[in-house]
PDB file of C-alpha atoms (C1' of nucleotides) in Angstrom:
ATOM      1  CA  UNK A   1      18.593  41.788   9.271  1.00 59.00           C
ATOM      2  CA  UNK A   2      17.439  39.479   6.180  1.00 71.00           C
ATOM      3  CA  UNK A   3      19.938  37.386   4.937  1.00 87.00           C
ATOM      4  CA  UNK A   4      20.896  37.494   1.126  1.00 90.00           C
ATOM      5  CA  UNK A   5      19.044  34.377   0.341  1.00 94.00           C
ATOM      6  CA  UNK A   6      15.894  35.661   2.261  1.00 95.00           C
ATOM      7  CA  UNK A   7      15.969  38.682   0.152  1.00 93.00           C
ATOM      8  CA  UNK A   8      16.137  36.340  -3.208  1.00 94.00           C
ATOM      9  CA  UNK A   9      13.523  34.470  -1.780  1.00 96.00           C
ATOM     10  CA  UNK A  10      11.552  37.235  -0.949  1.00 96.00           C
ATOM     11  CA  UNK A  11      12.103  38.556  -4.715  1.00 95.00           C
ATOM     12  CA  UNK A  12      10.855  35.284  -6.117  1.00 95.00           C
ATOM     13  CA  UNK A  13       7.729  35.271  -3.922  1.00 97.00           C
ATOM     14  CA  UNK A  14       6.914  38.687  -5.140  1.00 96.00           C
ATOM     15  CA  UNK A  15       7.275  37.909  -8.891  1.00 96.00           C
ATOM     16  CA  UNK A  16       5.298  34.970  -8.680  1.00 96.00           C
ATOM     17  CA  UNK A  17       2.364  36.375  -6.372  1.00 97.00           C
ATOM     18  CA  UNK A  18       2.608  39.412  -8.823  1.00 96.00           C
ATOM     19  CA  UNK A  19       1.999  36.940 -11.823  1.00 96.00           C
ATOM     20  CA  UNK A  20      -0.603  34.632 -10.290  1.00 96.00           C
ATOM     21  CA  UNK A  21      -2.186  36.084  -7.715  1.00 96.00           C
ATOM     22  CA  UNK A  22      -3.455  34.795  -4.371  1.00 96.00           C
ATOM     23  CA  UNK A  23      -4.208  31.215  -4.422  1.00 96.00           C
ATOM     24  CA  UNK A  24      -6.109  30.752  -1.251  1.00 93.00           C
ATOM     25  CA  UNK A  25      -5.204  27.155  -0.716  1.00 96.00           C
ATOM     26  CA  UNK A  26      -6.170  24.807   0.349  1.00 95.00           C
ATOM     27  CA  UNK A  27      -9.268  24.390  -2.134  1.00 92.00           C
ATOM     28  CA  UNK A  28     -11.730  22.390   0.400  1.00 94.00           C
ATOM     29  CA  UNK A  29     -14.346  23.175   2.570  1.00 91.00           C
ATOM     30  CA  UNK A  30     -13.227  21.513   5.950  1.00 98.00           C
ATOM     31  CA  UNK A  31     -10.127  20.343   7.378  1.00 98.00           C
ATOM     32  CA  UNK A  32     -10.981  16.634   6.859  1.00 98.00           C
ATOM     33  CA  UNK A  33     -11.594  17.532   3.094  1.00 98.00           C
ATOM     34  CA  UNK A  34      -8.019  18.775   3.333  1.00 98.00           C
ATOM     35  CA  UNK A  35      -6.939  15.781   4.510  1.00 98.00           C
ATOM     36  CA  UNK A  36      -8.582  13.592   2.138  1.00 98.00           C
ATOM     37  CA  UNK A  37      -7.577  15.695  -0.590  1.00 98.00           C
ATOM     38  CA  UNK A  38      -3.654  15.557   0.522  1.00 98.00           C
ATOM     39  CA  UNK A  39      -3.741  11.625   0.277  1.00 98.00           C
ATOM     40  CA  UNK A  40      -6.016  11.548  -3.174  1.00 98.00           C
ATOM     41  CA  UNK A  41      -3.705  13.971  -4.970  1.00 98.00           C
ATOM     42  CA  UNK A  42      -0.205  11.867  -4.306  1.00 98.00           C
ATOM     43  CA  UNK A  43       1.442  12.209  -7.814  1.00 98.00           C
ATOM     44  CA  UNK A  44      -2.141  12.787  -9.352  1.00 98.00           C
ATOM     45  CA  UNK A  45      -3.579  15.987 -10.981  1.00 96.00           C
ATOM     46  CA  UNK A  46      -6.002  17.757  -8.840  1.00 97.00           C
ATOM     47  CA  UNK A  47      -8.918  17.956 -11.166  1.00 97.00           C
ATOM     48  CA  UNK A  48      -9.238  14.011 -10.750  1.00 98.00           C
ATOM     49  CA  UNK A  49      -9.128  14.619  -7.019  1.00 98.00           C
ATOM     50  CA  UNK A  50     -12.065  16.629  -7.321  1.00 98.00           C
ATOM     51  CA  UNK A  51     -13.843  13.962  -9.288  1.00 98.00           C
ATOM     52  CA  UNK A  52     -13.324  11.425  -6.449  1.00 98.00           C
ATOM     53  CA  UNK A  53     -14.132  14.243  -3.804  1.00 98.00           C
ATOM     54  CA  UNK A  54     -17.354  14.828  -5.546  1.00 98.00           C
ATOM     55  CA  UNK A  55     -18.258  11.150  -5.365  1.00 98.00           C
ATOM     56  CA  UNK A  56     -17.672  10.997  -1.816  1.00 98.00           C
ATOM     57  CA  UNK A  57     -19.922  14.146  -1.128  1.00 98.00           C
ATOM     58  CA  UNK A  58     -22.651  12.763  -3.210  1.00 98.00           C
ATOM     59  CA  UNK A  59     -22.813   9.560  -1.280  1.00 98.00           C
ATOM     60  CA  UNK A  60     -22.941  11.403   1.922  1.00 98.00           C
ATOM     61  CA  UNK A  61     -19.461   9.890   3.210  1.00 98.00           C
ATOM     62  CA  UNK A  62     -17.222  13.012   3.224  1.00 98.00           C
ATOM     63  CA  UNK A  63     -16.883  12.581   6.844  1.00 98.00           C
ATOM     64  CA  UNK A  64     -14.842  10.511   9.334  1.00 98.00           C
ATOM     65  CA  UNK A  65     -17.375   8.296  10.589  1.00 98.00           C
ATOM     66  CA  UNK A  66     -19.334   7.634   7.893  1.00 98.00           C
ATOM     67  CA  UNK A  67     -16.473   6.901   5.832  1.00 98.00           C
ATOM     68  CA  UNK A  68     -14.862   4.319   8.475  1.00 98.00           C
ATOM     69  CA  UNK A  69     -18.020   2.576   7.821  1.00 98.00           C
ATOM     70  CA  UNK A  70     -17.891   1.635   4.283  1.00 98.00           C
ATOM     71  CA  UNK A  71     -15.693  -1.263   3.330  1.00 98.00           C
ATOM     72  CA  UNK A  72     -12.434  -0.645   1.248  1.00 98.00           C
ATOM     73  CA  UNK A  73     -13.436  -1.888  -2.047  1.00 98.00           C
ATOM     74  CA  UNK A  74     -16.535   0.506  -1.779  1.00 98.00           C
ATOM     75  CA  UNK A  75     -14.180   3.536  -0.962  1.00 98.00           C
ATOM     76  CA  UNK A  76     -11.750   2.243  -4.101  1.00 98.00           C
ATOM     77  CA  UNK A  77     -14.697   2.437  -6.389  1.00 98.00           C
ATOM     78  CA  UNK A  78     -15.897   6.194  -5.377  1.00 98.00           C
ATOM     79  CA  UNK A  79     -12.340   7.509  -5.542  1.00 98.00           C
ATOM     80  CA  UNK A  80     -11.537   5.700  -8.779  1.00 98.00           C
ATOM     81  CA  UNK A  81     -10.830   8.736 -10.876  1.00 98.00           C
ATOM     82  CA  UNK A  82      -8.133   9.838  -8.570  1.00 98.00           C
ATOM     83  CA  UNK A  83      -5.955   6.843  -9.889  1.00 98.00           C
ATOM     84  CA  UNK A  84      -4.005   4.361  -7.632  1.00 98.00           C
ATOM     85  CA  UNK A  85      -7.484   3.799  -6.178  1.00 98.00           C
ATOM     86  CA  UNK A  86      -6.700   0.660  -4.581  1.00 98.00           C
ATOM     87  CA  UNK A  87      -3.532   2.007  -2.441  1.00 98.00           C
ATOM     88  CA  UNK A  88      -5.273   5.339  -1.820  1.00 98.00           C
ATOM     89  CA  UNK A  89      -8.417   3.274  -0.574  1.00 98.00           C
ATOM     90  CA  UNK A  90      -5.978   1.594   1.855  1.00 98.00           C
ATOM     91  CA  UNK A  91      -4.049   4.732   2.783  1.00 98.00           C
ATOM     92  CA  UNK A  92      -7.711   6.404   3.793  1.00 98.00           C
ATOM     93  CA  UNK A  93      -8.303   3.624   5.965  1.00 98.00           C
ATOM     94  CA  UNK A  94      -5.017   3.491   7.426  1.00 98.00           C
ATOM     95  CA  UNK A  95      -5.548   7.143   8.357  1.00 98.00           C
ATOM     96  CA  UNK A  96      -9.269   6.621   9.471  1.00 98.00           C
ATOM     97  CA  UNK A  97      -7.915   3.826  11.799  1.00 98.00           C
ATOM     98  CA  UNK A  98      -5.167   5.971  13.245  1.00 98.00           C
ATOM     99  CA  UNK A  99      -7.844   8.716  13.921  1.00 98.00           C
ATOM    100  CA  UNK A 100     -10.017   6.743  15.771  1.00 98.00           C
ATOM    101  CA  UNK A 101      -7.465   5.244  17.723  1.00 98.00           C
ATOM    102  CA  UNK A 102      -5.431   8.299  18.817  1.00 98.00           C
ATOM    103  CA  UNK A 103      -7.883  11.022  18.298  1.00 98.00           C
ATOM    104  CA  UNK A 104     -11.303   9.229  19.119  1.00 98.00           C
ATOM    105  CA  UNK A 105     -12.131  10.084  15.370  1.00 98.00           C
ATOM    106  CA  UNK A 106     -12.075  13.793  15.818  1.00 98.00           C
ATOM    107  CA  UNK A 107     -10.108  16.108  13.385  1.00 98.00           C
ATOM    108  CA  UNK A 108     -10.299  18.855  15.724  1.00 98.00           C
ATOM    109  CA  UNK A 109      -8.490  17.034  18.231  1.00 98.00           C
ATOM    110  CA  UNK A 110      -5.967  15.948  15.960  1.00 98.00           C
ATOM    111  CA  UNK A 111      -5.396  19.460  14.645  1.00 98.00           C
ATOM    112  CA  UNK A 112      -5.024  20.487  18.380  1.00 98.00           C
ATOM    113  CA  UNK A 113      -2.064  18.293  18.868  1.00 98.00           C
ATOM    114  CA  UNK A 114       1.383  19.757  18.980  1.00 98.00           C
ATOM    115  CA  UNK A 115       3.156  20.242  15.705  1.00 98.00           C
ATOM    116  CA  UNK A 116       6.237  18.039  16.114  1.00 98.00           C
ATOM    117  CA  UNK A 117       4.574  15.114  17.603  1.00 98.00           C
ATOM    118  CA  UNK A 118       1.394  15.417  15.069  1.00 98.00           C
ATOM    119  CA  UNK A 119       4.162  15.279  12.349  1.00 98.00           C
ATOM    120  CA  UNK A 120       5.720  11.970  13.746  1.00 98.00           C
ATOM    121  CA  UNK A 121       2.737  10.634  14.210  1.00 98.00           C
ATOM    122  CA  UNK A 122       1.092  10.906  10.613  1.00 98.00           C
ATOM    123  CA  UNK A 123       4.381   9.693   9.154  1.00 98.00           C
ATOM    124  CA  UNK A 124       3.902   6.608  11.084  1.00 98.00           C
ATOM    125  CA  UNK A 125       0.664   5.885   9.189  1.00 98.00           C
ATOM    126  CA  UNK A 126       1.364   3.739   5.989  1.00 98.00           C
ATOM    127  CA  UNK A 127       0.901   5.807   3.019  1.00 98.00           C
ATOM    128  CA  UNK A 128       1.660   9.459   4.746  1.00 98.00           C
ATOM    129  CA  UNK A 129       5.058  10.504   3.568  1.00 98.00           C
ATOM    130  CA  UNK A 130       6.529  13.990   4.372  1.00 98.00           C
ATOM    131  CA  UNK A 131       4.667  15.905   1.777  1.00 98.00           C
ATOM    132  CA  UNK A 132       1.021  14.538   2.838  1.00 98.00           C
ATOM    133  CA  UNK A 133       2.005  15.078   6.422  1.00 98.00           C
ATOM    134  CA  UNK A 134       3.233  18.385   6.037  1.00 98.00           C
ATOM    135  CA  UNK A 135       0.039  19.053   3.659  1.00 98.00           C
ATOM    136  CA  UNK A 136      -2.135  17.829   6.583  1.00 98.00           C
ATOM    137  CA  UNK A 137      -0.026  20.124   8.940  1.00 98.00           C
ATOM    138  CA  UNK A 138      -0.116  23.550   7.399  1.00 98.00           C
ATOM    139  CA  UNK A 139      -3.676  23.313   5.162  1.00 98.00           C
ATOM    140  CA  UNK A 140      -5.828  21.473   7.608  1.00 98.00           C
ATOM    141  CA  UNK A 141      -4.214  21.973  11.170  1.00 98.00           C
ATOM    142  CA  UNK A 142      -2.619  25.424  10.326  1.00 98.00           C
ATOM    143  CA  UNK A 143       0.690  24.774  11.632  1.00 98.00           C
ATOM    144  CA  UNK A 144       3.877  26.556  10.430  1.00 98.00           C
ATOM    145  CA  UNK A 145       5.433  24.035   8.193  1.00 98.00           C
ATOM    146  CA  UNK A 146       6.614  24.698   4.853  1.00 98.00           C
ATOM    147  CA  UNK A 147       5.448  21.763   2.389  1.00 98.00           C
ATOM    148  CA  UNK A 148       8.165  20.536  -0.167  1.00 98.00           C
ATOM    149  CA  UNK A 149       7.103  19.081  -3.450  1.00 97.00           C
ATOM    150  CA  UNK A 150       8.480  18.345  -7.091  1.00 95.00           C
ATOM    151  CA  UNK A 151       8.166  21.830  -8.105  1.00 95.00           C
ATOM    152  CA  UNK A 152       9.690  23.293  -5.143  1.00 96.00           C
ATOM    153  CA  UNK A 153      12.847  21.136  -5.889  1.00 96.00           C
ATOM    154  CA  UNK A 154      12.821  22.324  -9.830  1.00 94.00           C
ATOM    155  CA  UNK A 155      12.292  25.899  -9.083  1.00 95.00           C
ATOM    156  CA  UNK A 156      14.927  25.759  -6.144  1.00 95.00           C
ATOM    157  CA  UNK A 157      17.511  23.913  -8.256  1.00 94.00           C
ATOM    158  CA  UNK A 158      16.876  25.482 -11.647  1.00 92.00           C
ATOM    159  CA  UNK A 159      17.516  28.868  -9.735  1.00 93.00           C
ATOM    160  CA  UNK A 160      20.767  27.468  -8.153  1.00 93.00           C
ATOM    161  CA  UNK A 161      19.393  28.182  -4.783  1.00 95.00           C
ATOM    162  CA  UNK A 162      20.011  24.558  -3.475  1.00 95.00           C
ATOM    163  CA  UNK A 163      22.102  21.801  -4.698  1.00 94.00           C
ATOM    164  CA  UNK A 164      20.855  18.836  -7.022  1.00 93.00           C
ATOM    165  CA  UNK A 165      21.205  16.464  -4.309  1.00 94.00           C
ATOM    166  CA  UNK A 166      19.006  18.127  -1.648  1.00 95.00           C
ATOM    167  CA  UNK A 167      16.404  15.735  -0.476  1.00 96.00           C
ATOM    168  CA  UNK A 168      13.077  16.668   1.419  1.00 97.00           C
ATOM    169  CA  UNK A 169      14.310  17.908   4.849  1.00 97.00           C
ATOM    170  CA  UNK A 170      17.219  19.658   3.344  1.00 96.00           C
ATOM    171  CA  UNK A 171      14.822  21.589   0.992  1.00 97.00           C
ATOM    172  CA  UNK A 172      12.228  22.267   4.250  1.00 98.00           C
ATOM    173  CA  UNK A 173      15.030  23.515   6.430  1.00 97.00           C
ATOM    174  CA  UNK A 174      16.254  25.619   3.597  1.00 98.00           C
ATOM    175  CA  UNK A 175      12.898  27.309   3.129  1.00 98.00           C
ATOM    176  CA  UNK A 176      12.092  27.769   7.019  1.00 98.00           C
ATOM    177  CA  UNK A 177      15.468  29.037   8.035  1.00 97.00           C
ATOM    178  CA  UNK A 178      15.086  31.859   5.658  1.00 97.00           C
ATOM    179  CA  UNK A 179      11.363  32.837   6.023  1.00 98.00           C
ATOM    180  CA  UNK A 180       9.514  34.258   8.815  1.00 96.00           C
ATOM    181  CA  UNK A 181       7.667  31.604  10.592  1.00 97.00           C
ATOM    182  CA  UNK A 182       4.118  32.351   9.385  1.00 98.00           C
ATOM    183  CA  UNK A 183       1.205  29.790   8.397  1.00 98.00           C
ATOM    184  CA  UNK A 184      -0.122  32.239   5.802  1.00 98.00           C
ATOM    185  CA  UNK A 185       2.953  32.911   4.166  1.00 98.00           C
ATOM    186  CA  UNK A 186       3.893  29.174   4.189  1.00 98.00           C
ATOM    187  CA  UNK A 187       0.476  28.462   2.775  1.00 98.00           C
ATOM    188  CA  UNK A 188       0.882  31.286  -0.110  1.00 98.00           C
ATOM    189  CA  UNK A 189       4.651  30.239  -0.876  1.00 98.00           C
ATOM    190  CA  UNK A 190       3.994  27.036  -1.511  1.00 98.00           C
ATOM    191  CA  UNK A 191       0.922  27.448  -3.683  1.00 98.00           C
ATOM    192  CA  UNK A 192       2.748  29.972  -5.872  1.00 97.00           C
ATOM    193  CA  UNK A 193       5.722  27.353  -6.385  1.00 97.00           C
ATOM    194  CA  UNK A 194       3.100  24.822  -7.746  1.00 97.00           C
ATOM    195  CA  UNK A 195       1.544  27.621  -9.906  1.00 96.00           C
ATOM    196  CA  UNK A 196       4.917  28.486 -11.186  1.00 95.00           C
ATOM    197  CA  UNK A 197       5.759  24.686 -11.447  1.00 93.00           C
ATOM    198  CA  UNK A 198       2.699  23.850 -13.550  1.00 91.00           C
ATOM    199  CA  UNK A 199       2.731  26.748 -15.954  1.00 93.00           C
ATOM    200  CA  UNK A 200       6.827  27.234 -16.694  1.00 92.00           C
ATOM    201  CA  UNK A 201       8.892  24.868 -14.810  1.00 88.00           C
ATOM    202  CA  UNK A 202       7.634  21.337 -15.950  1.00 81.00           C
ATOM    203  CA  UNK A 203      10.114  18.675 -17.422  1.00 76.00           C
ATOM    204  CA  UNK A 204       9.920  20.854 -20.510  1.00 78.00           C
ATOM    205  CA  UNK A 205      10.024  24.287 -19.211  1.00 83.00           C
ATOM    206  CA  UNK A 206       9.150  27.333 -20.683  1.00 86.00           C
ATOM    207  CA  UNK A 207      11.934  29.520 -18.941  1.00 86.00           C
ATOM    208  CA  UNK A 208      11.771  32.330 -21.647  1.00 88.00           C
ATOM    209  CA  UNK A 209       8.207  33.119 -20.713  1.00 90.00           C
ATOM    210  CA  UNK A 210       8.481  32.406 -16.892  1.00 91.00           C
ATOM    211  CA  UNK A 211       7.733  35.308 -14.672  1.00 92.00           C
ATOM    212  CA  UNK A 212      11.038  34.535 -12.369  1.00 90.00           C
ATOM    213  CA  UNK A 213      13.223  35.269 -15.788  1.00 87.00           C
ATOM    214  CA  UNK A 214      15.645  38.118 -14.862  1.00 77.00           C
ATOM    215  CA  UNK A 215      15.203  38.129 -11.310  1.00 76.00           C
ATOM    216  CA  UNK A 216      18.736  39.601 -10.794  1.00 64.00           C
ATOM    217  CA  UNK A 217      20.737  38.460  -7.828  1.00 67.00           C
TER     218      UNK A 217
ATOM    219  C1'  DC B   1       0.177   8.944 -29.966  1.00 88.58           C
ATOM    220  C1'  DA B   2       3.449  10.039 -25.439  1.00 88.58           C
ATOM    221  C1'  DC B   3       3.616  12.723 -21.721  1.00 88.58           C
ATOM    222  C1'  DC B   4       2.276  14.265 -17.425  1.00 88.58           C
ATOM    223  C1'  DA B   5       0.174  15.025 -12.890  1.00 88.58           C
ATOM    224  C1'  DG B   6       0.334  18.712  -5.588  1.00 88.58           C
ATOM    225  C1'  DG B   7       4.022  10.547  -3.652  1.00 88.58           C
ATOM    226  C1'  DC B   8       4.800   6.755  -1.329  1.00 88.58           C
ATOM    227  C1'  DA B   9       6.325   1.835  -0.078  1.00 88.58           C
ATOM    228  C1'  DA B  10       8.386  -2.209  -1.302  1.00 88.58           C
ATOM    229  C1'  DG B  11      11.473  -4.577  -3.603  1.00 88.58           C
ATOM    230  C1'  DT B  12      16.029  -5.540  -5.281  1.00 88.58           C
ATOM    231  C1'  DA B  13      21.241  -5.803  -5.277  1.00 88.58           C
TER     232       DA B  13
ATOM    233  C1'  DT C   1      22.516   2.518   1.443  1.00 88.58           C
ATOM    234  C1'  DA C   2      20.853   3.414  -3.157  1.00 88.58           C
ATOM    235  C1'  DC C   3      18.384   2.927  -6.910  1.00 88.58           C
ATOM    236  C1'  DT C   4      14.254   0.622  -9.304  1.00 88.58           C
ATOM    237  C1'  DT C   5       9.292  -0.470  -9.734  1.00 88.58           C
ATOM    238  C1'  DG C   6       4.236  -0.595  -9.078  1.00 88.58           C
ATOM    239  C1'  DC C   7       0.377   1.597  -8.485  1.00 88.58           C
ATOM    240  C1'  DA C   8      -3.710   3.930 -12.441  1.00 88.58           C
ATOM    241  C1'  DT C   9      -7.146   7.649 -14.079  1.00 88.58           C
ATOM    242  C1'  DG C  10      -7.898  11.376 -17.201  1.00 88.58           C
ATOM    243  C1'  DG C  11      -6.555  15.937 -19.538  1.00 88.58           C
ATOM    244  C1'  DT C  12      -3.531  17.962 -23.018  1.00 88.58           C
TER     245       DT C  12
END
DNA sequence: CACCAGGCAAGTA
DNA sequence: TACTTGCATGGT
């Protein structure tokens, strides 16, 4: 028996999906690329991340082994278009050290780790916070985890589905409590939140044109 | 020109 | 504990 909130969330999803169509996240060719993208896109436009990824690919270092060998300063120059390149170079290096020491440098082994254990271990890496960890869990390791971001917060608060004071864990609990635990659905739902957030629910919202306008509950 | 972008850690009081 | 600040490029 679906709860009232579950029905609302289902309506929201249907409206967004009808407007934007399937997003097919994450836009990457390999799980390792997903992980790098998750770190590089922190507070950064995805287009800039793509430039950085392209640089890594052209330099032939878009794999854990090659990337671990190049100096941090060199890495920073390659990812320069993604912004915050010095901090992000360190964060990528932190992750690579973690991958080497905990999973013998194997992304496949990392992805085979149990969900809760992996989440805690990822959060132990300096530079990987809740959103980055959950993006890795969902989009690289295919674990059923709902990713929360600023757009999620804006949509949920502006539609009075959660309180303004809600934190990351609170929003994640809310979503996961009311949705069927399914990787493909968590994947697409989060992507739809980002799309509606980008186009209609910014700091200067276009609520009158938003596909979520007129959802009745 | 101002504002924004798929966060996080470190510093301050 | 609860705020604030630094990090930085590139598109609109």
